[in-house]
Backbone atoms as SQL, in Angstrom:
CREATE TABLE atoms (id INTEGER PRIMARY KEY, chain TEXT, resi INTEGER, resn TEXT, atom TEXT, x REAL, y REAL, z REAL);
INSERT INTO atoms VALUES
  (1, 'A', 1, 'UNK', 'N', 104.297, -75.010, -12.986),
  (2, 'A', 1, 'UNK', 'CA', 103.804, -74.158, -14.052),
  (3, 'A', 1, 'UNK', 'C', 102.541, -74.761, -14.671),
  (4, 'A', 2, 'UNK', 'N', 102.483, -76.053, -14.806),
  (5, 'A', 2, 'UNK', 'CA', 101.320, -76.726, -15.375),
  (6, 'A', 2, 'UNK', 'C', 100.102, -76.529, -14.491),
  (7, 'A', 3, 'UNK', 'N', 100.293, -76.573, -13.170),
  (8, 'A', 3, 'UNK', 'CA', 99.171, -76.379, -12.252),
  (9, 'A', 3, 'UNK', 'C', 98.618, -74.961, -12.352),
  (10, 'A', 4, 'UNK', 'N', 99.494, -73.990, -12.500),
  (11, 'A', 4, 'UNK', 'CA', 99.047, -72.599, -12.624),
  (12, 'A', 4, 'UNK', 'C', 98.246, -72.417, -13.911),
  (13, 'A', 5, 'UNK', 'N', 98.722, -72.992, -14.994),
  (14, 'A', 5, 'UNK', 'CA', 98.020, -72.890, -16.272),
  (15, 'A', 5, 'UNK', 'C', 96.673, -73.597, -16.208),
  (16, 'A', 6, 'UNK', 'N', 96.618, -74.769, -15.580),
  (17, 'A', 6, 'UNK', 'CA', 95.366, -75.518, -15.457),
  (18, 'A', 6, 'UNK', 'C', 94.361, -74.734, -14.603),
  (19, 'A', 7, 'UNK', 'N', 94.833, -74.116, -13.521),
  (20, 'A', 7, 'UNK', 'CA', 93.942, -73.325, -12.665),
  (21, 'A', 7, 'UNK', 'C', 93.438, -72.090, -13.435),
  (22, 'A', 8, 'UNK', 'N', 94.292, -71.487, -14.222),
  (23, 'A', 8, 'UNK', 'CA', 93.903, -70.338, -15.034),
  (24, 'A', 8, 'UNK', 'C', 92.832, -70.729, -16.047),
  (25, 'A', 9, 'UNK', 'N', 92.951, -71.889, -16.643),
  (26, 'A', 9, 'UNK', 'CA', 91.975, -72.345, -17.638),
  (27, 'A', 9, 'UNK', 'C', 90.626, -72.663, -17.005),
  (28, 'A', 10, 'UNK', 'N', 90.615, -73.086, -15.748),
  (29, 'A', 10, 'UNK', 'CA', 89.358, -73.426, -15.074),
  (30, 'A', 10, 'UNK', 'C', 88.657, -72.200, -14.507),
  (31, 'A', 11, 'UNK', 'N', 89.366, -71.101, -14.309),
  (32, 'A', 11, 'UNK', 'CA', 88.787, -69.894, -13.727),
  (33, 'A', 11, 'UNK', 'C', 87.881, -69.221, -14.754),
  (34, 'A', 12, 'UNK', 'N', 86.590, -69.122, -14.438),
  (35, 'A', 12, 'UNK', 'CA', 85.619, -68.539, -15.358),
  (36, 'A', 12, 'UNK', 'C', 85.030, -67.231, -14.835),
  (37, 'A', 13, 'UNK', 'N', 85.579, -66.667, -13.784),
  (38, 'A', 13, 'UNK', 'CA', 85.005, -65.456, -13.211),
  (39, 'A', 13, 'UNK', 'C', 85.135, -64.271, -14.171),
  (40, 'A', 14, 'UNK', 'N', 86.212, -64.180, -14.893),
  (41, 'A', 14, 'UNK', 'CA', 86.376, -63.099, -15.867),
  (42, 'A', 14, 'UNK', 'C', 85.441, -63.249, -17.047),
  (43, 'A', 15, 'UNK', 'N', 85.166, -64.480, -17.438),
  (44, 'A', 15, 'UNK', 'CA', 84.267, -64.727, -18.570),
  (45, 'A', 15, 'UNK', 'C', 82.859, -64.238, -18.253),
  (46, 'A', 16, 'UNK', 'N', 82.427, -64.411, -17.010),
  (47, 'A', 16, 'UNK', 'CA', 81.093, -63.967, -16.624),
  (48, 'A', 16, 'UNK', 'C', 80.991, -62.447, -16.718),
  (49, 'A', 17, 'UNK', 'N', 82.006, -61.750, -16.258),
  (50, 'A', 17, 'UNK', 'CA', 81.993, -60.292, -16.327),
  (51, 'A', 17, 'UNK', 'C', 81.968, -59.817, -17.781),
  (52, 'A', 18, 'UNK', 'N', 82.705, -60.478, -18.634),
  (53, 'A', 18, 'UNK', 'CA', 82.723, -60.112, -20.054),
  (54, 'A', 18, 'UNK', 'C', 81.350, -60.359, -20.675),
  (55, 'A', 19, 'UNK', 'N', 80.712, -61.466, -20.315),
  (56, 'A', 19, 'UNK', 'CA', 79.380, -61.767, -20.848),
  (57, 'A', 19, 'UNK', 'C', 78.378, -60.701, -20.419),
  (58, 'A', 20, 'UNK', 'N', 78.415, -60.305, -19.144),
  (59, 'A', 20, 'UNK', 'CA', 77.510, -59.251, -18.686),
  (60, 'A', 20, 'UNK', 'C', 77.793, -57.935, -19.404),
  (61, 'A', 21, 'UNK', 'N', 79.034, -57.652, -19.654),
  (62, 'A', 21, 'UNK', 'CA', 79.393, -56.447, -20.394),
  (63, 'A', 21, 'UNK', 'C', 78.859, -56.473, -21.819),
  (64, 'A', 22, 'UNK', 'N', 78.956, -57.625, -22.467),
  (65, 'A', 22, 'UNK', 'CA', 78.437, -57.750, -23.833),
  (66, 'A', 22, 'UNK', 'C', 76.919, -57.619, -23.869),
  (67, 'A', 23, 'UNK', 'N', 76.248, -58.195, -22.890),
  (68, 'A', 23, 'UNK', 'CA', 74.786, -58.085, -22.821),
  (69, 'A', 23, 'UNK', 'C', 74.392, -56.630, -22.627),
  (70, 'A', 24, 'UNK', 'N', 75.076, -55.939, -21.714),
  (71, 'A', 24, 'UNK', 'CA', 74.773, -54.523, -21.476),
  (72, 'A', 24, 'UNK', 'C', 75.019, -53.699, -22.736),
  (73, 'A', 25, 'UNK', 'N', 76.085, -54.004, -23.465),
  (74, 'A', 25, 'UNK', 'CA', 76.381, -53.274, -24.699),
  (75, 'A', 25, 'UNK', 'C', 75.295, -53.512, -25.750),
  (76, 'A', 26, 'UNK', 'N', 74.839, -54.741, -25.889),
  (77, 'A', 26, 'UNK', 'CA', 73.781, -55.036, -26.864),
  (78, 'A', 26, 'UNK', 'C', 72.481, -54.347, -26.503),
  (79, 'A', 27, 'UNK', 'N', 72.148, -54.327, -25.217),
  (80, 'A', 27, 'UNK', 'CA', 70.932, -53.642, -24.785),
  (81, 'A', 27, 'UNK', 'C', 71.053, -52.146, -25.065),
  (82, 'A', 28, 'UNK', 'N', 72.219, -51.578, -24.822),
  (83, 'A', 28, 'UNK', 'CA', 72.435, -50.156, -25.085),
  (84, 'A', 28, 'UNK', 'C', 72.271, -49.834, -26.565),
  (85, 'A', 29, 'UNK', 'N', 72.825, -50.669, -27.410),
  (86, 'A', 29, 'UNK', 'CA', 72.706, -50.456, -28.863),
  (87, 'A', 29, 'UNK', 'C', 71.240, -50.536, -29.289),
  (88, 'A', 30, 'UNK', 'N', 70.506, -51.500, -28.737),
  (89, 'A', 30, 'UNK', 'CA', 69.085, -51.636, -29.082),
  (90, 'A', 30, 'UNK', 'C', 68.295, -50.417, -28.618),
  (91, 'A', 31, 'UNK', 'N', 68.578, -49.929, -27.418),
  (92, 'A', 31, 'UNK', 'CA', 67.879, -48.741, -26.913),
  (93, 'A', 31, 'UNK', 'C', 68.192, -47.503, -27.745),
  (94, 'A', 32, 'UNK', 'N', 69.435, -47.334, -28.119),
  (95, 'A', 32, 'UNK', 'CA', 69.821, -46.181, -28.929),
  (96, 'A', 32, 'UNK', 'C', 69.154, -46.250, -30.302),
  (97, 'A', 33, 'UNK', 'N', 69.139, -47.432, -30.903),
  (98, 'A', 33, 'UNK', 'CA', 68.496, -47.587, -32.219),
  (99, 'A', 33, 'UNK', 'C', 66.999, -47.312, -32.123),
  (100, 'A', 34, 'UNK', 'N', 66.370, -47.822, -31.077),
  (101, 'A', 34, 'UNK', 'CA', 64.936, -47.585, -30.892),
  (102, 'A', 34, 'UNK', 'C', 64.623, -46.124, -30.649),
  (103, 'A', 35, 'UNK', 'N', 65.429, -45.462, -29.828),
  (104, 'A', 35, 'UNK', 'CA', 65.203, -44.049, -29.537),
  (105, 'A', 35, 'UNK', 'C', 65.418, -43.196, -30.779),
  (106, 'A', 36, 'UNK', 'N', 66.399, -43.550, -31.587),
  (107, 'A', 36, 'UNK', 'CA', 66.657, -42.810, -32.822),
  (108, 'A', 36, 'UNK', 'C', 65.487, -42.950, -33.786),
  (109, 'A', 37, 'UNK', 'N', 64.985, -44.154, -33.929),
  (110, 'A', 37, 'UNK', 'CA', 63.853, -44.396, -34.826),
  (111, 'A', 37, 'UNK', 'C', 62.606, -43.677, -34.326),
  (112, 'A', 38, 'UNK', 'N', 62.348, -43.794, -33.033),
  (113, 'A', 38, 'UNK', 'CA', 61.180, -43.133, -32.459),
  (114, 'A', 38, 'UNK', 'C', 61.304, -41.618, -32.565),
  (115, 'A', 39, 'UNK', 'N', 62.490, -41.093, -32.328),
  (116, 'A', 39, 'UNK', 'CA', 62.712, -39.652, -32.438),
  (117, 'A', 39, 'UNK', 'C', 62.454, -39.140, -33.845),
  (118, 'A', 40, 'UNK', 'N', 62.900, -39.892, -34.831),
  (119, 'A', 40, 'UNK', 'CA', 62.654, -39.503, -36.222),
  (120, 'A', 40, 'UNK', 'C', 61.174, -39.516, -36.564),
  (121, 'A', 41, 'UNK', 'N', 60.480, -40.535, -36.086),
  (122, 'A', 41, 'UNK', 'CA', 59.039, -40.632, -36.349),
  (123, 'A', 41, 'UNK', 'C', 58.287, -39.496, -35.658),
  (124, 'A', 42, 'UNK', 'N', 58.663, -39.194, -34.426),
  (125, 'A', 42, 'UNK', 'CA', 58.018, -38.083, -33.718),
  (126, 'A', 42, 'UNK', 'C', 58.296, -36.750, -34.394),
  (127, 'A', 43, 'UNK', 'N', 59.509, -36.560, -34.855),
  (128, 'A', 43, 'UNK', 'CA', 59.856, -35.324, -35.546),
  (129, 'A', 43, 'UNK', 'C', 59.002, -35.163, -36.798),
  (130, 'A', 44, 'UNK', 'N', 58.833, -36.242, -37.534),
  (131, 'A', 44, 'UNK', 'CA', 58.009, -36.196, -38.741),
  (132, 'A', 44, 'UNK', 'C', 56.565, -35.851, -38.402),
  (133, 'A', 45, 'UNK', 'N', 56.027, -36.464, -37.366),
  (134, 'A', 45, 'UNK', 'CA', 54.633, -36.206, -36.963),
  (135, 'A', 45, 'UNK', 'C', 54.439, -34.757, -36.528),
  (136, 'A', 46, 'UNK', 'N', 55.348, -34.243, -35.701),
  (137, 'A', 46, 'UNK', 'CA', 55.199, -32.873, -35.222),
  (138, 'A', 46, 'UNK', 'C', 55.398, -31.856, -36.343),
  (139, 'A', 47, 'UNK', 'N', 56.286, -32.137, -37.273),
  (140, 'A', 47, 'UNK', 'CA', 56.471, -31.249, -38.415),
  (141, 'A', 47, 'UNK', 'C', 55.204, -31.207, -39.261),
  (142, 'A', 48, 'UNK', 'N', 54.621, -32.375, -39.497),
  (143, 'A', 48, 'UNK', 'CA', 53.385, -32.451, -40.269),
  (144, 'A', 48, 'UNK', 'C', 52.251, -31.718, -39.548),
  (145, 'A', 49, 'UNK', 'N', 52.141, -31.917, -38.258),
  (146, 'A', 49, 'UNK', 'CA', 51.103, -31.247, -37.477),
  (147, 'A', 49, 'UNK', 'C', 51.290, -29.730, -37.493),
  (148, 'A', 50, 'UNK', 'N', 52.524, -29.284, -37.348),
  (149, 'A', 50, 'UNK', 'CA', 52.806, -27.848, -37.394),
  (150, 'A', 50, 'UNK', 'C', 52.456, -27.237, -38.734),
  (151, 'A', 51, 'UNK', 'N', 52.762, -27.939, -39.812),
  (152, 'A', 51, 'UNK', 'CA', 52.427, -27.455, -41.155),
  (153, 'A', 51, 'UNK', 'C', 50.912, -27.343, -41.321),
  (154, 'A', 52, 'UNK', 'N', 50.182, -28.354, -40.863),
  (155, 'A', 52, 'UNK', 'CA', 48.714, -28.326, -40.977),
  (156, 'A', 52, 'UNK', 'C', 48.117, -27.190, -40.154),
  (157, 'A', 53, 'UNK', 'N', 48.668, -26.956, -38.969),
  (158, 'A', 53, 'UNK', 'CA', 48.147, -25.871, -38.132),
  (159, 'A', 53, 'UNK', 'C', 48.444, -24.509, -38.752),
  (160, 'A', 54, 'UNK', 'N', 49.627, -24.363, -39.337),
  (161, 'A', 54, 'UNK', 'CA', 49.977, -23.108, -39.999),
  (162, 'A', 54, 'UNK', 'C', 49.068, -22.868, -41.192),
  (163, 'A', 55, 'UNK', 'N', 48.820, -23.918, -41.964),
  (164, 'A', 55, 'UNK', 'CA', 47.941, -23.804, -43.127),
  (165, 'A', 55, 'UNK', 'C', 46.516, -23.457, -42.696),
  (166, 'A', 56, 'UNK', 'N', 46.037, -24.094, -41.645),
  (167, 'A', 56, 'UNK', 'CA', 44.685, -23.831, -41.168),
  (168, 'A', 56, 'UNK', 'C', 44.571, -22.417, -40.610),
  (169, 'A', 57, 'UNK', 'N', 45.629, -21.948, -39.955),
  (170, 'A', 57, 'UNK', 'CA', 45.617, -20.594, -39.409),
  (171, 'A', 57, 'UNK', 'C', 45.659, -19.550, -40.521),
  (172, 'A', 58, 'UNK', 'N', 46.379, -19.840, -41.588),
  (173, 'A', 58, 'UNK', 'CA', 46.481, -18.904, -42.714),
  (174, 'A', 58, 'UNK', 'C', 45.166, -18.822, -43.480),
  (175, 'A', 59, 'UNK', 'N', 44.440, -19.919, -43.556),
  (176, 'A', 59, 'UNK', 'CA', 43.190, -19.947, -44.312),
  (177, 'A', 59, 'UNK', 'C', 42.070, -19.225, -43.571),
  (178, 'A', 60, 'UNK', 'N', 42.145, -19.143, -42.252),
  (179, 'A', 60, 'UNK', 'CA', 41.098, -18.504, -41.448),
  (180, 'A', 60, 'UNK', 'C', 41.710, -17.361, -40.611),
  (181, 'A', 61, 'UNK', 'N', 41.926, -16.210, -41.223),
  (182, 'A', 61, 'UNK', 'CA', 42.550, -15.105, -40.458),
  (183, 'A', 61, 'UNK', 'C', 41.660, -14.458, -39.457);
């Protein structure tokens, strides 16, 4: 039983898979946060541009 426990403690193959999973999760969170921020900024820019174009079109019929 001691040998089985010692071999289990030395086995690091599962730890590597967990580390890769955590790295992938962190990258995903960073990408989602970046896309959300960029999407909000783009929405603001296009809304502002649309308002200016509507105003300019209304002033010059």
